[in-house]
Amino acid sequence: SQQGEEDPQALSIQEGENATMNCSYKTSINNLQWYRQNSGRGLVHLILIRSNEREKHSGRLRVTLDTSKKSSSLLITASRAADTASYFCATDDTGFQKLVFGTGTRLLVSP
Amino acid sequence: GAVVSQHPSRVICKSGTSVKIECRSLDFQATTMFWYRQFPKQSLMLMATSNEGSKATYEQGVEKDKFLINHASLTLSTLTVTSAHPEDSSFYICSASDGGSGNTIYFGEGSWLTVV
């Protein structure tokens, strides 16, 4: 089953700009994770935020979580062409790593 | 860091045949692994939970007799697509957790299956 809806579905920006992706989910969660996937490749884990956390940073990434609105956002600052990929949020409502993925956002960063 | 290996990375098979995909945790033990399927330009859909030493748990709508999962050891789970059809062509990807405090899950690189 699909848990999360992500928006936008696609995002096209210039290098140096910030990219924001949003994820909404339906049920209570233990944690929410963001992943990157380059075309035709496996997933790269970006960041995990627990249900009792509101914000987390990792390098150029900033993730927020609003459990009251059942939503999360991923901000990539000062984007680079190498950031071009699909980004997925994934929720874990059991704490046992059974992830349910959102619909994904395809990000294109032009030089 | 923990690594999950999938093999083969790409496979082409004829309709009606079976194909096996392996998922190995290389430097940790995984009592539970997960199998996902991803069609082009779509998201990952959880197919089943693979439990070491017991039967897999399948998600609703996934045919357990078609997608056979075996988790015979703490480092290996296999997915066998039986009597494959062209509509089974997809990207199959597994994941495993080392159960560490970080709660991080590690994904394999995925396997592209093309049924002709």
Short mmCIF file of C-alpha atoms in Angstrom, two decimals:
data_model
loop_
_atom_site.label_atom_id
_atom_site.label_comp_id
_atom_site.label_asym_id
_atom_site.label_seq_id
_atom_site.Cartn_x
_atom_site.Cartn_y
_atom_site.Cartn_z
CA SER A 1 0.00 0.00 0.00
CA GLN A 2 1.16 3.55 -0.65
CA GLN A 3 1.50 5.59 2.47
CA GLY A 4 2.76 8.97 1.43
CA GLU A 5 2.00 11.50 -1.18
CA GLU A 6 4.86 13.71 -2.25
CA ASP A 7 4.74 17.00 -3.93
CA PRO A 8 5.77 18.27 -6.24
CA GLN A 9 5.98 15.20 -8.46
CA ALA A 10 8.71 16.91 -10.42
CA LEU A 11 10.89 19.92 -9.70
CA SER A 12 13.30 21.66 -12.02
CA ILE A 13 15.72 24.27 -10.66
CA GLN A 14 19.06 25.90 -11.38
CA GLU A 15 22.27 25.10 -9.56
CA GLY A 16 22.61 27.14 -6.41
CA GLU A 17 18.88 27.33 -5.78
CA ASN A 18 17.15 25.57 -2.92
CA ALA A 19 14.83 22.62 -3.48
CA THR A 20 11.95 21.79 -1.18
CA MET A 21 9.99 18.57 -1.30
CA ASN A 22 6.99 17.75 0.79
CA CYS A 23 5.63 14.44 2.01
CA SER A 24 2.29 13.71 3.59
CA TYR A 25 1.38 10.42 5.21
CA LYS A 26 -1.73 8.85 6.62
CA THR A 27 -1.08 6.98 9.86
CA SER A 28 0.94 7.36 13.03
CA ILE A 29 4.62 6.67 12.54
CA ASN A 30 7.66 5.59 14.49
CA ASN A 31 10.01 7.43 12.18
CA LEU A 32 10.21 8.94 8.71
CA GLN A 33 13.15 8.60 6.38
CA TRP A 34 14.23 10.29 3.18
CA TYR A 35 16.02 8.48 0.38
CA ARG A 36 17.58 9.45 -2.91
CA GLN A 37 17.54 7.25 -5.98
CA ASN A 38 19.54 7.92 -9.10
CA SER A 39 17.93 6.66 -12.26
CA GLY A 40 17.89 2.87 -12.39
CA ARG A 41 19.94 2.51 -9.23
CA GLY A 42 19.48 1.55 -5.61
CA LEU A 43 18.49 3.80 -2.76
CA VAL A 44 20.74 6.07 -0.76
CA HIS A 45 19.64 6.79 2.78
CA LEU A 46 19.69 10.52 3.47
CA ILE A 47 18.23 11.15 6.87
CA LEU A 48 15.96 9.65 9.51
CA ILE A 49 13.75 11.70 11.77
CA ARG A 50 11.93 10.16 14.69
CA SER A 51 8.35 10.93 15.59
CA ASN A 52 9.44 12.95 18.63
CA GLU A 53 11.78 15.13 16.60
CA ARG A 54 10.76 18.24 14.71
CA GLU A 55 13.82 19.11 12.69
CA LYS A 56 17.06 17.53 11.63
CA HIS A 57 20.04 18.68 9.63
CA SER A 58 22.69 16.85 7.68
CA GLY A 59 25.06 18.90 5.57
CA ARG A 60 22.96 20.72 2.98
CA LEU A 61 19.84 18.79 3.97
CA ARG A 62 17.20 19.96 6.38
CA VAL A 63 14.22 17.80 7.26
CA THR A 64 11.21 18.86 9.25
CA LEU A 65 8.45 16.73 10.67
CA ASP A 66 5.00 17.86 11.78
CA THR A 67 3.21 14.89 13.25
CA SER A 68 0.05 16.91 13.88
CA LYS A 69 -0.24 17.53 10.16
CA LYS A 70 1.28 14.17 9.22
CA SER A 71 3.76 15.86 6.96
CA SER A 72 7.47 16.24 6.41
CA SER A 73 9.62 18.35 4.19
CA LEU A 74 13.10 17.94 2.76
CA LEU A 75 15.08 21.05 1.92
CA ILE A 76 18.24 20.83 -0.14
CA THR A 77 20.16 24.07 -0.01
CA ALA A 78 22.55 25.35 -2.65
CA SER A 79 21.66 22.55 -5.01
CA ARG A 80 24.15 21.01 -7.41
CA ALA A 81 23.73 19.18 -10.69
CA ALA A 82 24.74 16.01 -8.83
CA ASP A 83 21.61 16.33 -6.71
CA THR A 84 19.54 15.38 -9.75
CA ALA A 85 17.66 12.26 -8.69
CA SER A 86 14.34 11.03 -7.37
CA TYR A 87 13.67 11.61 -3.70
CA PHE A 88 11.37 9.46 -1.64
CA CYS A 89 10.03 9.73 1.86
CA ALA A 90 9.37 6.48 3.66
CA THR A 91 7.50 5.90 6.87
CA ASP A 92 7.97 3.20 9.44
CA ASP A 93 4.99 2.76 11.72
CA THR A 94 6.25 -0.35 13.49
CA GLY A 95 9.85 0.49 14.32
CA PHE A 96 10.91 -2.69 12.57
CA GLN A 97 12.02 -1.10 9.32
CA LYS A 98 9.01 -2.14 7.29
CA LEU A 99 9.02 0.97 5.15
CA VAL A 100 6.18 2.35 3.11
CA PHE A 101 7.31 4.74 0.45
CA GLY A 102 5.81 7.93 -0.84
CA THR A 103 5.21 8.65 -4.48
CA GLY A 104 8.50 10.46 -4.93
CA THR A 105 9.73 13.75 -6.33
CA ARG A 106 11.92 13.86 -9.43
CA LEU A 107 14.43 16.65 -9.02
CA LEU A 108 16.36 18.08 -11.96
CA VAL A 109 19.13 20.53 -11.21
CA SER A 110 20.48 22.29 -14.26
CA PRO A 111 24.02 23.68 -14.37
CA GLY B 1 29.36 0.41 7.04
CA ALA B 2 26.77 -2.29 6.55
CA VAL B 3 26.37 -3.54 3.01
CA VAL B 4 23.58 -5.41 1.30
CA SER B 5 24.38 -7.12 -1.96
CA GLN B 6 21.93 -8.19 -4.61
CA HIS B 7 22.57 -10.58 -7.43
CA PRO B 8 22.08 -10.53 -10.33
CA SER B 9 21.94 -6.83 -11.04
CA ARG B 10 20.31 -7.48 -14.39
CA VAL B 11 18.63 -10.58 -15.74
CA ILE B 12 16.67 -11.38 -18.86
CA CYS B 13 14.52 -14.47 -18.91
CA LYS B 14 11.98 -16.03 -21.22
CA SER B 15 8.28 -16.07 -20.44
CA GLY B 16 7.31 -19.10 -18.44
CA THR B 17 10.67 -19.61 -16.81
CA SER B 18 11.66 -18.91 -13.22
CA VAL B 19 14.36 -16.58 -12.03
CA LYS B 20 15.98 -16.26 -8.64
CA ILE B 21 17.29 -13.04 -7.10
CA GLU B 22 19.56 -13.13 -4.07
CA CYS B 23 19.87 -10.59 -1.30
CA ARG B 24 22.83 -10.89 1.06
CA SER B 25 23.84 -8.92 4.09
CA LEU B 26 27.60 -8.95 3.82
CA ASP B 27 28.81 -7.88 7.24
CA PHE B 28 25.85 -8.21 9.53
CA GLN B 29 23.10 -10.64 10.36
CA ALA B 30 19.57 -9.81 9.32
CA THR B 31 16.69 -11.77 10.78
CA THR B 32 14.33 -9.75 8.65
CA MET B 33 14.67 -8.58 5.10
CA PHE B 34 12.16 -6.85 2.89
CA TRP B 35 11.46 -7.15 -0.83
CA TYR B 36 10.18 -4.25 -2.91
CA ARG B 37 9.19 -3.88 -6.54
CA GLN B 38 9.48 -0.69 -8.51
CA PHE B 39 8.04 -0.10 -11.96
CA PRO B 40 9.66 2.58 -14.12
CA LYS B 41 9.09 6.10 -12.85
CA GLN B 42 7.04 4.83 -9.96
CA SER B 43 7.64 4.40 -6.27
CA LEU B 44 8.71 1.30 -4.39
CA MET B 45 5.97 -1.06 -3.38
CA LEU B 46 6.56 -3.47 -0.51
CA MET B 47 5.99 -7.02 -1.65
CA ALA B 48 6.85 -9.10 1.39
CA THR B 49 8.70 -9.42 4.64
CA SER B 50 11.25 -12.19 4.67
CA ASN B 51 11.77 -13.81 8.06
CA GLU B 52 14.73 -16.05 8.76
CA GLY B 53 13.60 -19.58 9.47
CA SER B 54 9.92 -18.98 8.88
CA LYS B 55 7.46 -18.19 6.13
CA ALA B 56 7.47 -14.83 4.48
CA THR B 57 4.66 -12.38 5.09
CA TYR B 58 3.18 -11.08 1.87
CA GLU B 59 1.47 -7.76 1.30
CA GLN B 60 -2.06 -7.69 0.06
CA GLY B 61 -2.28 -8.39 -3.64
CA VAL B 62 1.09 -10.12 -3.93
CA GLU B 63 0.83 -13.72 -5.05
CA LYS B 64 2.87 -15.86 -2.70
CA ASP B 65 2.95 -18.80 -5.10
CA LYS B 66 4.36 -16.62 -7.82
CA PHE B 67 6.93 -14.77 -5.76
CA LEU B 68 8.62 -17.38 -3.63
CA ILE B 69 10.73 -16.06 -0.79
CA ASN B 70 13.21 -18.13 1.14
CA HIS B 71 15.27 -16.81 4.06
CA ALA B 72 17.33 -19.83 4.95
CA SER B 73 20.12 -18.07 6.79
CA LEU B 74 20.74 -14.86 8.68
CA THR B 75 22.57 -13.37 5.71
CA LEU B 76 20.62 -14.55 2.69
CA SER B 77 17.11 -14.11 1.37
CA THR B 78 16.06 -15.17 -2.10
CA LEU B 79 13.14 -14.09 -4.25
CA THR B 80 12.12 -16.47 -7.02
CA VAL B 81 9.77 -15.19 -9.68
CA THR B 82 8.05 -18.30 -10.97
CA SER B 83 6.49 -18.68 -14.41
CA ALA B 84 7.57 -15.17 -15.25
CA HIS B 85 5.53 -13.03 -17.62
CA PRO B 86 6.44 -9.74 -19.32
CA GLU B 87 4.34 -7.83 -16.77
CA ASP B 88 6.72 -9.09 -14.07
CA SER B 89 9.48 -7.04 -15.67
CA SER B 90 10.48 -4.60 -12.99
CA PHE B 91 13.20 -3.43 -10.62
CA TYR B 92 13.32 -5.61 -7.52
CA ILE B 93 15.13 -4.33 -4.47
CA CYS B 94 15.70 -5.77 -1.03
CA SER B 95 16.49 -4.19 2.30
CA ALA B 96 17.83 -5.38 5.62
CA SER B 97 18.48 -3.89 9.02
CA ASP B 98 21.37 -4.68 11.30
CA GLY B 99 19.15 -3.94 14.26
CA GLY B 100 21.53 -1.26 15.45
CA SER B 101 20.55 1.71 17.55
CA GLY B 102 20.50 3.98 14.54
CA ASN B 103 17.59 2.07 13.12
CA THR B 104 19.07 2.47 9.68
CA ILE B 105 18.04 0.10 6.99
CA TYR B 106 20.32 -0.79 4.14
CA PHE B 107 19.17 -1.36 0.62
CA GLY B 108 20.66 -3.55 -2.03
CA GLU B 109 21.51 -2.09 -5.42
CA GLY B 110 18.48 -3.71 -6.95
CA SER B 111 17.91 -6.21 -9.72
CA TRP B 112 16.45 -5.38 -13.09
CA LEU B 113 14.29 -8.19 -14.40
CA THR B 114 13.22 -8.24 -18.02
CA VAL B 115 10.92 -11.00 -19.16
CA VAL B 116 10.79 -11.51 -22.93
#
